[in-house]
Coordinates of C-alpha atoms in Angstrom, one line a residue:
X1 CA 7.6 36.7 -9.2
X2 CA 4.9 35.5 -6.7
X3 CA 4.8 32.0 -5.4
X4 CA 1.7 30.0 -6.4
X5 CA -1.1 30.0 -3.8
X6 CA -2.0 26.8 -1.8
X7 CA -5.3 26.7 -3.7
X8 CA -3.5 26.8 -7.1
X9 CA -1.2 24.0 -6.0
X10 CA -4.0 21.9 -4.7
X11 CA -6.0 22.3 -7.9
X12 CA -3.0 21.3 -10.0
X13 CA -2.5 18.2 -7.8
X14 CA -6.1 17.2 -8.1
X15 CA -6.1 17.5 -11.9
X16 CA -2.8 15.6 -12.4
X17 CA -3.4 12.4 -14.2
X18 CA -1.9 9.0 -13.3
X19 CA 0.3 7.1 -15.7
X20 CA 0.2 3.5 -16.6
X21 CA 1.8 1.2 -19.2
X22 CA 0.7 -1.6 -21.5
X23 CA 3.5 -4.1 -21.6
X24 CA 3.9 -7.5 -23.3
X25 CA 5.4 -10.1 -21.0
X26 CA 6.4 -13.7 -21.2
X27 CA 6.8 -15.8 -18.1
X28 CA 9.4 -18.6 -17.7
X29 CA 11.7 -17.4 -20.4
X30 CA 15.5 -17.7 -20.2
X31 CA 16.3 -15.7 -23.3
X32 CA 16.5 -11.9 -23.0
X33 CA 15.5 -9.6 -25.8
X34 CA 12.3 -8.3 -27.4
X35 CA 9.1 -10.2 -26.5
X36 CA 7.5 -11.9 -29.5
X37 CA 4.1 -10.1 -30.0
X38 CA 2.4 -13.4 -30.8
X39 CA 3.3 -15.1 -27.5
X40 CA 3.1 -14.3 -23.8
X41 CA 0.6 -12.4 -21.7
X42 CA -0.2 -8.7 -21.7
X43 CA 0.7 -7.2 -18.5
X44 CA -0.7 -3.8 -17.4
X45 CA 1.8 -1.8 -15.4
X46 CA -0.4 0.5 -13.3
X47 CA 1.2 3.7 -11.8
X48 CA 4.6 2.2 -11.5
X49 CA 8.2 2.5 -12.7
X50 CA 8.4 -0.4 -15.1
X51 CA 12.2 -0.2 -15.0
X52 CA 11.8 -1.5 -11.4
X53 CA 11.3 -5.3 -11.2
X54 CA 9.3 -5.1 -8.0
X55 CA 6.7 -2.9 -9.7
X56 CA 6.6 -5.2 -12.7
X57 CA 6.2 -8.3 -10.6
X58 CA 3.3 -6.9 -8.7
X59 CA 1.3 -5.5 -11.6
X60 CA -2.0 -6.9 -12.7
X61 CA -1.6 -9.6 -15.4
X62 CA -4.2 -9.9 -18.1
X63 CA -4.2 -12.6 -20.8
X64 CA -3.9 -11.7 -24.5
X65 CA -7.3 -12.4 -26.1
X66 CA -9.0 -12.0 -29.4
X67 CA -12.3 -11.0 -27.7
X68 CA -12.6 -9.0 -24.5
X69 CA -16.3 -8.1 -24.7
X70 CA -18.8 -8.6 -21.9
X71 CA -17.2 -10.4 -18.9
X72 CA -14.1 -11.5 -20.8
X73 CA -11.2 -9.8 -19.0
X74 CA -8.0 -9.3 -20.9
X75 CA -6.3 -7.3 -23.6
X76 CA -7.0 -7.4 -27.3
X77 CA -4.4 -6.0 -29.8
X78 CA -4.8 -5.4 -33.5
X79 CA -1.4 -4.9 -35.1
X80 CA -0.5 -3.2 -38.4
X81 CA 1.4 -5.1 -41.1
X82 CA 5.0 -5.9 -40.4
X83 CA 7.1 -4.4 -43.2
X84 CA 10.4 -6.1 -42.4
X85 CA 11.7 -9.1 -40.4
X86 CA 13.1 -6.9 -37.7
X87 CA 10.5 -4.1 -37.7
X88 CA 8.6 -3.5 -34.5
X89 CA 5.0 -4.4 -34.9
X90 CA 2.9 -1.3 -34.5
X91 CA -0.4 -1.5 -32.6
X92 CA -3.4 0.0 -34.4
X93 CA -5.9 -0.8 -31.6
X94 CA -5.5 -1.9 -28.0
X95 CA -8.6 -2.8 -26.0
X96 CA -8.6 -3.7 -22.4
X97 CA -11.3 -5.1 -20.1
X98 CA -10.0 -4.8 -16.6
X99 CA -11.2 -6.5 -13.4
X100 CA -11.8 -3.0 -12.0
X101 CA -14.7 -2.7 -14.5
X102 CA -12.8 -0.4 -16.9
X103 CA -13.4 -1.3 -20.5
X104 CA -11.5 1.0 -22.9
X105 CA -9.9 1.0 -26.4
X106 CA -6.9 2.9 -27.6
X107 CA -6.8 3.9 -31.3
X108 CA -3.6 4.9 -33.2
X109 CA -5.7 6.8 -35.7
X110 CA -7.5 9.0 -33.1
X111 CA -4.4 10.9 -32.1
X112 CA -3.5 8.4 -29.3
X113 CA -6.8 8.8 -27.5
X114 CA -8.4 5.9 -25.6
X115 CA -12.2 5.9 -25.1
X116 CA -14.7 4.1 -23.0
X117 CA -17.6 2.0 -24.2
X118 CA -19.7 5.1 -24.7
X119 CA -16.9 6.4 -27.1
X120 CA -16.0 9.2 -24.6
X121 CA -12.4 10.1 -24.5
X122 CA -10.8 9.0 -21.2
X123 CA -7.1 9.7 -21.8
X124 CA -4.2 9.4 -24.2
X125 CA -1.4 6.9 -24.8
X126 CA 1.8 7.1 -26.9
X127 CA 3.7 4.2 -28.4
X128 CA 6.8 3.6 -26.3
X129 CA 8.9 0.6 -26.9
X130 CA 11.8 1.9 -24.9
X131 CA 11.7 -0.6 -22.0
X132 CA 12.9 -4.1 -22.7
X133 CA 13.9 -5.9 -19.5
X134 CA 13.7 -9.1 -17.5
X135 CA 13.2 -9.9 -13.8
X136 CA 13.7 -13.0 -11.7
X137 CA 10.4 -14.7 -10.6
X138 CA 11.1 -17.5 -8.1
X139 CA 8.1 -19.6 -9.2
X140 CA 8.6 -19.1 -13.0
X141 CA 12.2 -18.4 -13.6
X142 CA 12.3 -15.1 -15.5
X143 CA 9.8 -12.7 -16.8
X144 CA 10.7 -10.8 -19.9
X145 CA 8.8 -7.7 -20.8
X146 CA 8.6 -5.1 -23.6
X147 CA 6.8 -1.8 -23.3
X148 CA 4.2 -0.9 -25.9
X149 CA 2.1 2.0 -24.7
X150 CA 2.6 4.7 -22.1
X151 CA -0.7 6.2 -21.1
X152 CA -1.9 9.3 -19.2
X153 CA -5.2 9.6 -17.6
X154 CA -6.8 7.9 -14.6
X155 CA -5.3 4.5 -14.2
X156 CA -7.8 1.6 -14.1

């Protein structure tokens, strides 16, 4: 078996996509547990280990909004119907308008693809509710967060 060439390894490294997370967070909470999807701020965790509080504390914070068109930065989420009291609300659409100029929407019914404003596929996300944690924030008390999407592709 031959070892891969330097050019092959370089090409693989250049085509490797970043990873980022869409996470629901609440600041100033003292109660651990899942974050209520109707309250809090959406926090984007850009290439980071969200199980590490330092990464979570330094991530970009975007407000949850019903409209993120034009120059309205934030995250808009359309949830499916909740079947039972303790069921996890499933996102149907997640749209983000980042300060970096990236404005994209993830659709559950498109195989997890997220697309730009021209409807070109940019990357993929999968629902991932596996991270539910809290961190100490000196100015606010605690920050509780719940993961929702784990995304591949170029991070905003």
